[in-house]
Amino acid sequence: DGGITQSPKYLFRKEGQNVTLSCEQNLNHDAMYWYRQDPGQGLRLIYYSQIVNDFQKGDIAEGYSVSREKKESFPLTVTSAQKNPTAFYLCASGRGEWEKLFFGSGTQLSVL
Amino acid sequence: SQQGEEDPQALSIQEGENATMNCSYKTSINNLQWYRQNSGRGLVHLILIRSNEREKHSGRLRVTLDTSKKSSSLLITASRAADTASYFCATYLIQGAQKLVFGQGTRLTINP
């Protein structure tokens, strides 16, 4: 089955710890995105990548980092610099310019 | 930055009634998209309308776009309990990079 897979579904972070959220797609999409969603809110863009080995900051990139070493994978690291990391994180992919996005099922990150 | 704003923020109707949600945006767009999100899940693409289109249908969904007013509406006819979800509009900005920007969403509840 083609799709986009996020893992883990739930993740807990301790103070001062970096954690990495996984996002894998087998749709052969060039573009990949990370969004953050707070309760009852819309989606805010963290980072996006339109091609392998290239990515751009979104609207709320501070405290996050990404890599795009393979077309299929776009992991997101939530660093200790992100002081309010508790949120629902959504990964998405798309064919490219002006296209619709396909979303993963999300990762709920909480702070211990 | 939030490009789109949905109205109302929450809507509760009886099963079988029609539901209308509105979206306003600020700058010129290439296309406008509507997505649905069930609680705790990823988003699912519903429909895309291009800037040169005025109306589009997909099953029980009808979307209109008025570029002069920078607004769109999503109509769900003959609503069902399974339509209970949050609905988001999203737009790509004409200027700048390929960022799909989402509104805050409308939370729709269908009462049996």
Short mmCIF file of N, CA, C and O in Angstrom, two decimals, chain B residues 1 5-6 8 10 12 16 24 28 36-37 40-42 51 55-56 60 62 66 77-78 88 94 100 102-103 112:
data_model
loop_
_atom_site.label_atom_id
_atom_site.label_comp_id
_atom_site.label_asym_id
_atom_site.label_seq_id
_atom_site.Cartn_x
_atom_site.Cartn_y
_atom_site.Cartn_z
N SER B 1 2.37 32.48 10.05
CA SER B 1 1.37 33.37 9.46
C SER B 1 0.19 32.53 9.01
O SER B 1 0.36 31.46 8.45
N GLU B 5 -8.87 32.12 7.17
CA GLU B 5 -9.65 32.12 8.41
C GLU B 5 -10.99 31.49 8.12
O GLU B 5 -11.70 31.94 7.21
N GLU B 6 -11.36 30.47 8.90
CA GLU B 6 -12.64 29.81 8.69
C GLU B 6 -13.70 30.42 9.60
O GLU B 6 -13.42 30.90 10.69
N PRO B 8 -17.98 29.45 10.60
CA PRO B 8 -17.74 29.68 12.03
C PRO B 8 -16.62 28.80 12.57
O PRO B 8 -16.16 27.91 11.87
N ALA B 10 -17.08 26.83 15.13
CA ALA B 10 -17.76 25.59 15.46
C ALA B 10 -19.18 25.64 14.92
O ALA B 10 -19.81 26.72 14.88
N SER B 12 -22.86 23.10 14.84
CA SER B 12 -23.55 21.90 15.27
C SER B 12 -24.92 21.86 14.60
O SER B 12 -25.70 22.81 14.73
N GLY B 16 -28.83 15.12 8.36
CA GLY B 16 -29.72 15.36 7.23
C GLY B 16 -29.73 16.82 6.79
O GLY B 16 -30.09 17.11 5.64
N SER B 24 -11.89 32.76 4.45
CA SER B 24 -11.40 33.99 3.83
C SER B 24 -9.88 33.97 3.85
O SER B 24 -9.27 33.39 4.76
N SER B 28 -3.25 36.84 -3.02
CA SER B 28 -3.58 36.09 -4.24
C SER B 28 -3.15 34.64 -4.12
O SER B 28 -2.12 34.33 -3.52
N ARG B 36 -10.27 17.53 5.66
CA ARG B 36 -11.02 17.09 6.82
C ARG B 36 -10.07 16.40 7.79
O ARG B 36 -9.16 15.69 7.38
N GLN B 37 -10.33 16.59 9.08
CA GLN B 37 -9.55 15.92 10.12
C GLN B 37 -10.48 15.35 11.17
O GLN B 37 -11.18 16.10 11.85
N GLY B 40 -7.81 13.48 16.45
CA GLY B 40 -6.60 12.73 16.71
C GLY B 40 -5.99 12.04 15.51
O GLY B 40 -5.11 11.19 15.66
N ARG B 41 -6.44 12.41 14.32
CA ARG B 41 -5.96 11.76 13.10
C ARG B 41 -5.29 12.77 12.18
O ARG B 41 -5.28 13.98 12.43
N GLY B 42 -4.73 12.27 11.08
CA GLY B 42 -4.17 13.15 10.07
C GLY B 42 -5.26 13.77 9.21
O GLY B 42 -6.43 13.43 9.33
N SER B 51 -7.82 28.97 -9.03
CA SER B 51 -8.20 30.38 -8.95
C SER B 51 -9.07 30.82 -10.12
O SER B 51 -9.79 31.82 -10.03
N GLU B 55 -16.79 27.22 -9.08
CA GLU B 55 -17.54 26.23 -8.32
C GLU B 55 -17.04 24.84 -8.70
O GLU B 55 -16.66 24.60 -9.85
N LYS B 56 -17.08 23.94 -7.70
CA LYS B 56 -16.66 22.58 -7.96
C LYS B 56 -17.47 21.64 -7.08
O LYS B 56 -17.79 21.98 -5.93
N ARG B 60 -21.24 14.77 -2.18
CA ARG B 60 -22.09 15.68 -1.40
C ARG B 60 -21.42 17.01 -1.09
O ARG B 60 -21.96 17.83 -0.35
N ARG B 62 -19.82 20.70 -2.14
CA ARG B 62 -19.83 21.76 -3.15
C ARG B 62 -18.95 22.89 -2.64
O ARG B 62 -19.15 23.38 -1.53
N ASP B 66 -14.66 32.83 -4.63
CA ASP B 66 -14.85 34.20 -5.11
C ASP B 66 -13.53 34.94 -4.91
O ASP B 66 -13.23 35.40 -3.81
N THR B 77 -23.92 18.63 1.82
CA THR B 77 -25.37 18.41 1.79
C THR B 77 -25.74 17.10 2.47
O THR B 77 -24.92 16.17 2.56
N ALA B 78 -26.96 17.05 2.96
CA ALA B 78 -27.50 15.83 3.58
C ALA B 78 -26.50 15.22 4.55
O ALA B 78 -26.05 14.08 4.38
N PHE B 88 -10.68 22.22 7.30
CA PHE B 88 -9.69 23.28 7.13
C PHE B 88 -9.60 23.69 5.67
O PHE B 88 -9.62 22.83 4.78
N ILE B 94 0.82 32.80 -3.98
CA ILE B 94 1.37 33.02 -5.31
C ILE B 94 2.84 33.44 -5.20
O ILE B 94 3.70 32.98 -5.93
N LEU B 100 2.05 25.47 1.81
CA LEU B 100 0.60 25.35 1.91
C LEU B 100 0.21 25.83 3.30
O LEU B 100 0.62 25.23 4.29
N PHE B 102 -2.56 26.81 6.22
CA PHE B 102 -3.87 26.38 6.68
C PHE B 102 -4.54 27.43 7.56
O PHE B 102 -3.88 28.20 8.25
N GLY B 103 -5.87 27.42 7.53
CA GLY B 103 -6.65 28.22 8.44
C GLY B 103 -6.82 27.52 9.77
O GLY B 103 -6.26 26.45 10.01
N PRO B 112 -27.27 13.09 15.79
CA PRO B 112 -28.20 12.08 15.23
C PRO B 112 -29.66 12.39 15.55
O PRO B 112 -29.95 13.15 16.45
#
